[in-house]
Short mmCIF file of C-alpha atoms in Angstrom, two decimals:
data_model
loop_
_atom_site.label_atom_id
_atom_site.label_comp_id
_atom_site.label_asym_id
_atom_site.label_seq_id
_atom_site.Cartn_x
_atom_site.Cartn_y
_atom_site.Cartn_z
CA MET A 24 -14.71 21.49 1.60
CA ALA A 25 -11.95 19.42 0.09
CA THR A 26 -11.70 15.69 -0.45
CA VAL A 27 -8.18 14.31 -0.69
CA GLY A 28 -7.35 10.63 -1.09
CA ASN A 29 -9.04 8.88 1.81
CA SER A 30 -9.82 12.11 3.66
CA THR A 31 -12.38 14.86 3.53
CA ASN A 32 -12.29 18.36 5.05
CA ILE A 33 -8.60 18.80 4.31
CA PHE A 34 -7.40 22.30 3.47
CA TRP A 35 -4.15 23.45 1.95
CA GLN A 36 -2.21 26.12 3.84
CA GLU A 37 0.51 28.15 2.19
CA SER A 38 3.25 29.72 4.31
CA PRO A 39 4.39 33.27 3.52
CA ILE A 40 7.99 31.99 3.63
CA GLY A 41 8.14 29.66 0.65
CA ARG A 42 10.57 27.72 -1.47
CA LEU A 43 12.04 30.80 -3.13
CA GLU A 44 12.90 32.43 0.18
CA ARG A 45 14.58 29.25 1.42
CA GLN A 46 16.54 28.87 -1.81
CA LYS A 47 17.71 32.46 -1.46
CA LEU A 48 18.88 31.79 2.09
CA LEU A 49 20.80 28.69 0.96
CA ASN A 50 21.95 30.13 -2.38
CA GLN A 51 21.01 26.95 -4.20
CA LYS A 52 17.96 25.37 -5.82
CA GLY A 53 16.10 22.45 -4.29
CA CYS A 54 15.95 19.27 -6.36
CA VAL A 55 15.97 15.48 -6.15
CA VAL A 56 18.94 13.45 -7.36
CA TRP A 57 17.48 9.95 -7.66
CA ILE A 58 20.14 7.22 -7.85
CA THR A 59 18.85 3.89 -9.17
CA GLY A 60 20.65 0.63 -9.87
CA LEU A 61 21.32 -2.92 -8.75
CA SER A 62 22.48 -3.85 -5.28
CA GLY A 63 26.27 -3.42 -5.31
CA SER A 64 26.25 -0.98 -8.24
CA GLY A 65 27.70 1.81 -6.10
CA LYS A 66 24.63 3.90 -5.25
CA SER A 67 25.63 4.64 -1.65
CA THR A 68 29.23 5.32 -2.64
CA LEU A 69 28.05 7.85 -5.20
CA ALA A 70 25.56 9.40 -2.75
CA PHE A 71 28.29 9.88 -0.12
CA SER A 72 30.72 11.37 -2.67
CA VAL A 73 28.17 13.82 -4.05
CA ASN A 74 27.15 14.80 -0.51
CA LYS A 75 30.79 15.44 0.41
CA GLU A 76 31.61 17.39 -2.75
CA LEU A 77 28.52 19.59 -2.34
CA TYR A 78 29.39 20.22 1.30
CA SER A 79 32.88 21.33 0.33
CA ARG A 80 31.17 23.94 -1.87
CA GLY A 81 28.97 25.12 0.99
CA LYS A 82 25.83 23.47 -0.40
CA LEU A 83 23.29 21.68 1.76
CA SER A 84 22.33 18.20 0.62
CA TYR A 85 20.72 15.28 2.42
CA ILE A 86 20.74 11.58 1.62
CA LEU A 87 17.58 9.49 1.74
CA ASP A 88 18.89 5.94 1.77
CA GLY A 89 16.37 3.22 0.94
CA ASP A 90 17.81 0.80 3.50
CA ASN A 91 18.07 3.41 6.26
CA LEU A 92 14.46 4.51 5.77
CA ARG A 93 13.33 0.93 6.30
CA HIS A 94 14.49 1.39 9.90
CA GLY A 95 12.09 4.32 10.32
CA LEU A 96 9.44 5.75 8.01
CA ASN A 97 9.11 2.49 6.06
CA LYS A 98 9.60 -0.04 8.81
CA ASN A 99 6.02 -1.27 8.42
CA LEU A 100 6.68 -2.34 4.81
CA CYS A 101 8.07 -5.59 3.44
CA PHE A 102 9.32 -6.53 -0.04
CA SER A 103 6.03 -7.53 -1.68
CA ALA A 104 5.35 -5.80 -5.00
CA GLU A 105 2.72 -3.61 -3.32
CA ASP A 106 4.99 -2.65 -0.44
CA ARG A 107 7.94 -1.93 -2.76
CA THR A 108 5.74 0.52 -4.63
CA GLU A 109 4.55 2.13 -1.38
CA ASN A 110 8.16 2.26 -0.15
CA ILE A 111 9.24 4.19 -3.23
CA ARG A 112 6.16 6.42 -3.18
CA ARG A 113 6.90 7.49 0.40
CA VAL A 114 10.56 8.17 -0.39
CA GLY A 115 9.42 10.21 -3.39
CA GLU A 116 7.01 12.23 -1.25
CA VAL A 117 9.68 12.91 1.38
CA ALA A 118 12.26 13.79 -1.30
CA LYS A 119 9.74 16.27 -2.67
CA LEU A 120 9.44 17.90 0.77
CA PHE A 121 13.24 18.20 1.04
CA ALA A 122 13.45 19.76 -2.43
CA ASP A 123 10.68 22.16 -1.39
CA ALA A 124 12.73 22.98 1.72
CA GLY A 125 15.51 24.06 -0.66
CA LEU A 126 17.85 21.09 -0.21
CA ILE A 127 19.55 18.98 -2.82
CA CYS A 128 17.99 15.68 -1.82
CA ILE A 129 19.94 12.57 -2.84
CA ALA A 130 17.70 9.50 -2.88
CA SER A 131 19.54 6.21 -3.13
CA LEU A 132 17.35 3.16 -3.76
CA ILE A 133 17.43 0.14 -6.06
CA SER A 134 13.96 1.29 -7.25
CA PRO A 135 13.82 -1.44 -9.91
CA TYR A 136 10.51 -0.60 -11.58
CA ARG A 137 10.27 2.17 -14.15
CA LYS A 138 6.68 3.04 -13.28
CA ASP A 139 7.57 3.66 -9.61
CA ARG A 140 10.47 5.96 -10.52
CA ASP A 141 8.35 7.75 -13.09
CA ALA A 142 5.64 8.30 -10.47
CA CYS A 143 8.25 10.06 -8.29
CA ARG A 144 9.41 12.14 -11.23
CA ALA A 145 5.82 13.18 -11.85
CA MET A 146 5.56 14.49 -8.27
CA LEU A 147 8.33 17.04 -8.88
CA PRO A 148 7.48 20.23 -10.72
CA ASP A 149 9.72 21.97 -13.24
CA SER A 150 12.03 19.04 -14.01
CA ASN A 151 13.68 19.10 -10.59
CA PHE A 152 14.02 15.30 -10.70
CA ILE A 153 17.46 14.16 -11.81
CA GLU A 154 17.61 10.43 -12.43
CA VAL A 155 21.05 8.87 -12.14
CA PHE A 156 21.39 5.34 -13.49
CA MET A 157 24.22 3.23 -12.07
CA ASN A 158 24.69 1.17 -15.22
CA MET A 159 26.97 -1.55 -13.89
CA PRO A 160 26.92 -5.14 -15.17
CA LEU A 161 25.16 -7.68 -12.95
CA GLU A 162 28.33 -9.82 -12.96
CA LEU A 163 30.31 -6.95 -11.45
CA CYS A 164 27.68 -6.21 -8.79
CA GLU A 165 27.46 -9.91 -7.95
CA ALA A 166 31.24 -10.21 -7.74
CA ARG A 167 31.35 -7.23 -5.36
CA ASP A 168 28.37 -8.47 -3.30
CA PRO A 169 29.21 -6.03 -0.46
CA LYS A 170 26.32 -7.24 1.73
CA GLY A 171 26.52 -10.93 0.78
CA LEU A 172 22.98 -10.76 -0.62
CA TYR A 173 23.62 -12.17 -4.09
CA LYS A 174 25.09 -15.27 -2.49
CA LEU A 175 21.94 -15.69 -0.39
CA ALA A 176 19.71 -15.05 -3.43
CA ARG A 177 21.58 -17.61 -5.54
CA ALA A 178 21.22 -20.10 -2.70
CA GLY A 179 17.47 -19.44 -2.71
CA LYS A 180 17.58 -17.96 0.80
CA ILE A 181 16.26 -14.60 -0.44
CA LYS A 182 13.32 -14.61 -2.83
CA GLY A 183 12.46 -11.85 -5.28
CA PHE A 184 15.97 -10.37 -5.34
CA THR A 185 16.47 -7.71 -8.00
CA GLY A 186 18.68 -8.97 -10.84
CA ILE A 187 18.35 -12.62 -9.81
CA ASP A 188 14.67 -13.58 -9.66
CA ASP A 189 13.09 -10.14 -9.90
CA PRO A 190 13.59 -7.74 -12.82
CA TYR A 191 15.51 -4.47 -12.93
CA GLU A 192 14.05 -2.10 -15.52
CA PRO A 193 16.73 0.36 -16.65
CA PRO A 194 15.71 4.00 -17.19
CA LEU A 195 14.86 5.02 -20.75
CA ASN A 196 15.56 8.74 -20.39
CA CYS A 197 17.72 9.33 -17.34
CA GLU A 198 19.56 12.62 -16.91
CA ILE A 199 22.86 10.97 -15.95
CA GLU A 200 24.31 7.53 -16.65
CA ILE A 201 27.31 6.22 -14.71
CA LYS A 202 29.11 3.38 -16.47
CA GLN A 203 32.42 1.66 -17.02
CA LYS A 204 34.89 2.92 -19.60
CA ASP A 205 36.99 0.23 -21.30
CA GLY A 206 35.91 -2.18 -18.59
CA VAL A 207 37.05 0.13 -15.78
CA CYS A 208 34.70 1.70 -13.21
CA PRO A 209 34.99 5.43 -12.61
CA THR A 210 36.35 6.39 -9.18
CA PRO A 211 33.91 7.77 -6.57
CA ASN A 212 35.35 11.24 -7.15
CA ALA A 213 34.90 10.96 -10.90
CA MET A 214 31.30 9.75 -10.49
CA ALA A 215 30.52 12.58 -8.07
CA GLY A 216 32.15 15.03 -10.46
CA GLN A 217 29.79 13.92 -13.21
CA VAL A 218 26.73 14.59 -11.01
CA VAL A 219 27.97 17.86 -9.49
CA SER A 220 28.96 19.22 -12.91
CA TYR A 221 25.42 18.51 -14.10
CA LEU A 222 23.98 20.36 -11.09
CA GLU A 223 26.32 23.27 -11.73
CA GLU A 224 25.44 23.47 -15.43
CA GLU A 225 21.72 23.29 -14.74
CA GLY A 226 21.95 26.14 -12.23
CA TYR A 227 21.14 24.24 -9.02
CA LEU A 228 24.22 25.44 -7.14
CA HIS A 229 23.23 29.10 -7.11
CA PHE A 230 19.99 30.85 -6.42
CA MET B 23 22.37 -9.80 8.48
CA ALA B 24 19.84 -7.43 9.96
CA THR B 25 16.13 -7.82 10.52
CA VAL B 26 14.18 -4.60 10.73
CA GLY B 27 10.42 -4.39 11.14
CA ASN B 28 8.95 -6.37 8.29
CA SER B 29 12.24 -6.64 6.41
CA THR B 30 15.40 -8.70 6.54
CA ASN B 31 18.82 -8.02 5.02
CA ILE B 32 18.66 -4.30 5.70
CA PHE B 33 21.92 -2.54 6.50
CA TRP B 34 22.55 0.88 7.97
CA GLN B 35 24.85 3.19 6.04
CA GLU B 36 26.44 6.22 7.67
CA SER B 37 27.51 9.15 5.51
CA PRO B 38 30.83 10.89 6.25
CA ILE B 39 28.99 14.23 6.15
CA GLY B 40 26.68 14.02 9.14
CA ARG B 41 24.39 16.10 11.25
CA LEU B 42 27.19 18.08 12.88
CA GLU B 43 28.63 19.17 9.54
CA ARG B 44 25.21 20.30 8.32
CA GLN B 45 24.53 22.20 11.55
CA LYS B 46 27.89 23.93 11.16
CA LEU B 47 27.02 24.95 7.60
CA LEU B 48 23.65 26.36 8.74
CA ASN B 49 24.89 27.76 12.06
CA GLN B 50 21.92 26.31 13.92
CA LYS B 51 20.89 23.04 15.56
CA GLY B 52 18.29 20.71 14.10
CA CYS B 53 15.19 20.08 16.19
CA VAL B 54 11.46 19.47 16.01
CA VAL B 55 8.96 22.08 17.22
CA TRP B 56 5.75 20.06 17.57
CA ILE B 57 2.63 22.25 17.76
CA THR B 58 -0.43 20.44 19.10
CA GLY B 59 -3.95 21.69 19.82
CA LEU B 60 -7.56 21.77 18.73
CA SER B 61 -8.70 22.73 15.26
CA GLY B 62 -8.88 26.53 15.24
CA SER B 63 -6.48 26.94 18.16
CA GLY B 64 -3.96 28.81 15.98
CA LYS B 65 -1.41 26.11 15.13
CA SER B 66 -0.86 27.19 11.52
CA THR B 67 -0.77 30.86 12.48
CA LEU B 68 1.94 30.12 15.02
CA ALA B 69 3.86 27.90 12.58
CA PHE B 70 3.87 30.66 9.93
CA SER B 71 4.95 33.32 12.44
CA VAL B 72 7.80 31.21 13.83
CA ASN B 73 8.89 30.33 10.29
CA LYS B 74 8.95 34.03 9.33
CA GLU B 75 10.75 35.18 12.47
CA LEU B 76 13.42 32.49 12.06
CA TYR B 77 13.87 33.41 8.41
CA SER B 78 14.40 37.05 9.34
CA ARG B 79 17.26 35.82 11.54
CA GLY B 80 18.77 33.82 8.68
CA LYS B 81 17.68 30.47 10.10
CA LEU B 82 16.31 27.62 7.99
CA SER B 83 13.04 26.12 9.17
CA TYR B 84 10.42 24.04 7.42
CA ILE B 85 6.77 23.48 8.25
CA LEU B 86 5.21 20.02 8.17
CA ASP B 87 1.49 20.72 8.16
CA GLY B 88 -0.77 17.81 9.01
CA ASP B 89 -3.41 18.79 6.47
CA ASN B 90 -0.90 19.46 3.68
CA LEU B 91 0.78 16.08 4.20
CA ARG B 92 -2.57 14.38 3.70
CA HIS B 93 -2.32 15.57 0.09
CA GLY B 94 0.96 13.68 -0.35
CA LEU B 95 2.81 11.32 1.99
CA ASN B 96 -0.32 10.47 3.96
CA LYS B 97 -2.93 10.51 1.22
CA ASN B 98 -3.56 6.79 1.66
CA LEU B 99 -4.67 7.28 5.27
CA CYS B 100 -8.11 8.13 6.64
CA PHE B 101 -9.23 9.23 10.13
CA SER B 102 -9.68 5.84 11.80
CA ALA B 103 -7.83 5.48 15.11
CA GLU B 104 -5.25 3.24 13.43
CA ASP B 105 -4.68 5.62 10.53
CA ARG B 106 -4.45 8.66 12.82
CA THR B 107 -1.67 6.92 14.68
CA GLU B 108 0.10 5.99 11.44
CA ASN B 109 -0.37 9.57 10.18
CA ILE B 110 1.39 10.97 13.23
CA ARG B 111 4.08 8.28 13.19
CA ARG B 112 5.00 9.17 9.59
CA VAL B 113 5.07 12.90 10.34
CA GLY B 114 7.29 12.14 13.35
CA GLU B 115 9.67 10.08 11.21
CA VAL B 116 9.88 12.80 8.56
CA ALA B 117 10.35 15.51 11.20
CA LYS B 118 13.22 13.43 12.57
CA LEU B 119 14.85 13.37 9.12
CA PHE B 120 14.51 17.16 8.82
CA ALA B 121 16.06 17.66 12.26
CA ASP B 122 18.86 15.31 11.23
CA ALA B 123 19.32 17.43 8.10
CA GLY B 124 19.96 20.38 10.46
CA LEU B 125 16.63 22.19 10.01
CA ILE B 126 14.29 23.55 12.63
CA CYS B 127 11.28 21.47 11.67
CA ILE B 128 7.91 22.89 12.70
CA ALA B 129 5.24 20.17 12.79
CA SER B 130 1.68 21.46 13.03
CA LEU B 131 -0.95 18.79 13.73
CA ILE B 132 -3.93 18.40 16.04
CA SER B 133 -2.23 15.17 17.25
CA PRO B 134 -4.87 14.62 19.93
CA TYR B 135 -3.51 11.50 21.63
CA ARG B 136 -0.72 11.73 24.16
CA LYS B 137 0.74 8.34 23.31
CA ASP B 138 1.19 9.28 19.63
CA ARG B 139 2.97 12.53 20.50
CA ASP B 140 5.12 10.76 23.07
CA ALA B 141 6.09 8.16 20.46
CA CYS B 142 7.37 11.00 18.25
CA ARG B 143 9.25 12.50 21.16
CA ALA B 144 10.88 9.14 21.79
CA MET B 145 12.20 9.06 18.22
CA LEU B 146 14.24 12.22 18.78
CA PRO B 147 17.56 11.92 20.58
CA ASP B 148 18.94 14.43 23.08
CA SER B 149 15.67 16.22 23.85
CA ASN B 150 15.42 17.84 20.44
CA PHE B 151 11.62 17.56 20.58
CA ILE B 152 9.95 20.77 21.68
CA GLU B 153 6.24 20.31 22.33
CA VAL B 154 4.14 23.46 22.03
CA PHE B 155 0.60 23.23 23.41
CA MET B 156 -1.94 25.67 21.98
CA ASN B 157 -4.03 25.82 25.14
CA MET B 158 -7.10 27.60 23.82
CA PRO B 159 -10.63 26.98 25.13
CA LEU B 160 -12.86 24.82 22.95
CA GLU B 161 -15.49 27.59 22.96
CA LEU B 162 -12.99 30.01 21.39
CA CYS B 163 -11.86 27.50 18.74
CA GLU B 164 -15.45 26.68 17.94
CA ALA B 165 -16.37 30.37 17.71
CA ARG B 166 -13.48 30.94 15.29
CA ASP B 167 -14.23 27.77 13.28
CA PRO B 168 -11.99 28.96 10.39
CA LYS B 169 -12.71 25.92 8.25
CA GLY B 170 -16.37 25.52 9.23
CA LEU B 171 -15.63 22.08 10.63
CA TYR B 172 -17.11 22.50 14.13
CA LYS B 173 -20.42 23.42 12.55
CA LEU B 174 -20.35 20.23 10.48
CA ALA B 175 -19.31 18.18 13.51
CA ARG B 176 -22.13 19.61 15.65
CA ALA B 177 -24.55 18.81 12.84
CA GLY B 178 -23.27 15.23 12.86
CA LYS B 179 -21.88 15.55 9.34
CA ILE B 180 -18.33 14.81 10.54
CA LYS B 181 -17.83 11.92 12.94
CA GLY B 182 -14.93 11.56 15.38
CA PHE B 183 -14.07 15.25 15.39
CA THR B 184 -11.51 16.20 18.04
CA GLY B 185 -13.08 18.18 20.89
CA ILE B 186 -16.65 17.28 19.88
CA ASP B 187 -16.99 13.51 19.77
CA ASP B 188 -13.33 12.49 19.99
CA PRO B 189 -11.03 13.39 22.89
CA TYR B 190 -8.10 15.80 22.96
CA GLU B 191 -5.53 14.77 25.54
CA PRO B 192 -3.54 17.84 26.64
CA PRO B 193 0.23 17.44 27.17
CA LEU B 194 1.41 16.80 30.71
CA ASN B 195 4.96 18.10 30.32
CA CYS B 196 5.17 20.29 27.24
CA GLU B 197 8.10 22.65 26.79
CA ILE B 198 5.94 25.63 25.80
CA GLU B 199 2.32 26.51 26.51
CA ILE B 200 0.50 29.22 24.57
CA LYS B 201 -2.57 30.56 26.34
CA GLN B 202 -4.80 33.55 26.87
CA LYS B 203 -3.94 36.21 29.44
CA ASP B 204 -6.93 37.84 31.15
CA GLY B 205 -9.14 36.37 28.45
CA VAL B 206 -7.07 37.85 25.61
CA CYS B 207 -5.15 35.75 23.05
CA PRO B 208 -1.53 36.66 22.42
CA THR B 209 -0.83 38.12 18.96
CA PRO B 210 0.90 35.93 16.36
CA ASN B 211 4.11 37.90 16.89
CA ALA B 212 3.94 37.44 20.64
CA MET B 213 3.31 33.69 20.28
CA ALA B 214 6.22 33.35 17.84
CA GLY B 215 8.40 35.39 20.19
CA GLN B 216 7.70 32.91 22.98
CA VAL B 217 8.84 30.00 20.80
CA VAL B 218 11.85 31.72 19.24
CA SER B 219 13.06 32.95 22.66
CA TYR B 220 12.95 29.36 23.86
CA LEU B 221 14.98 28.20 20.85
CA GLU B 222 17.47 30.99 21.45
CA GLU B 223 17.86 30.20 25.14
CA GLU B 224 18.27 26.49 24.48
CA GLY B 225 21.02 27.17 21.94
CA TYR B 226 19.27 26.02 18.76
CA LEU B 227 19.93 29.24 16.85
CA HIS B 228 23.68 28.87 16.79
CA PHE B 229 25.97 25.94 16.11
#
């Protein structure tokens, strides 16, 4: 009899068609591309560009967008420290399922705390967690302010906003860093190219 | 500015590569096959057989097993009425994501309450929710007792066990019903054939 978390009498069942078989069918390797960075740093833009570039190569990827998931799986969570952690844990668990299904799962979330991201990394076996840090200056993100949130945070109408009155902890050992060169941001295509080249080199785009 | 559930300032972002493009790539249509029934009714056996048969046809499916998810996404839930509902809600939300990703998602859970299953059905657009009822007699399930749980429940060592001291509410309008014929259970292959034929007829196995 097994005891798991809050439950007892839970058994593990293994299907005869597993990850390897699915990867063979898709001719790719499942993994999680975890994009972290400030609001306005370009996470969604990068996610869309990678998704598009992979599709053009016949590869199946799927985006888990932090905001979108708050409409569904995570709609019973708010922005307290505890709920932020639970939010990221659930996204990590779902990303793990998608990677197990053989997909290249692109998770796009501010995910400001290092310990929460590291907990997601620890869920994935065999270094299939690829952390992408959108290293853009706060001033740039605030100037872009695509959702008008920095303005609200500065006006005190949003509390606990990452970068303003809540910390962002940059990754210490990310696989990929996206940043400006000579004060110029890379184009979406160039950013996607950086990620897709990494996937290619690491063997994720073939079985 | 959007207010969603417990959160404000949440936007919805739509990727240019959507469900249709993924379905085209996979040459199939995403959907959820939701297998419900008593413990020991053969849910996992059916899930594995459907998974295998679809794979042999070059189709990508993925099993969400209720017990397995309690090791991960749902490990912070127990078996109270409230947590059972939340357990099924989360599985429904994840199944919806897999269907959106273009996969044939096979969810295998006792899911004893009609209202919880119907809530999952309501999440899925365009009748992409296929409810499969494992209509096996309690006596048979209890005689099989593959995990030894009925014995524990009868001895009072498990409380709130479905079929013993907690109700199972059979579906009223399921798409597929699996049952004995002349007191004989169908073989795993025959059960899978019933499900896969349905998917074929309804057009899920081609784009």
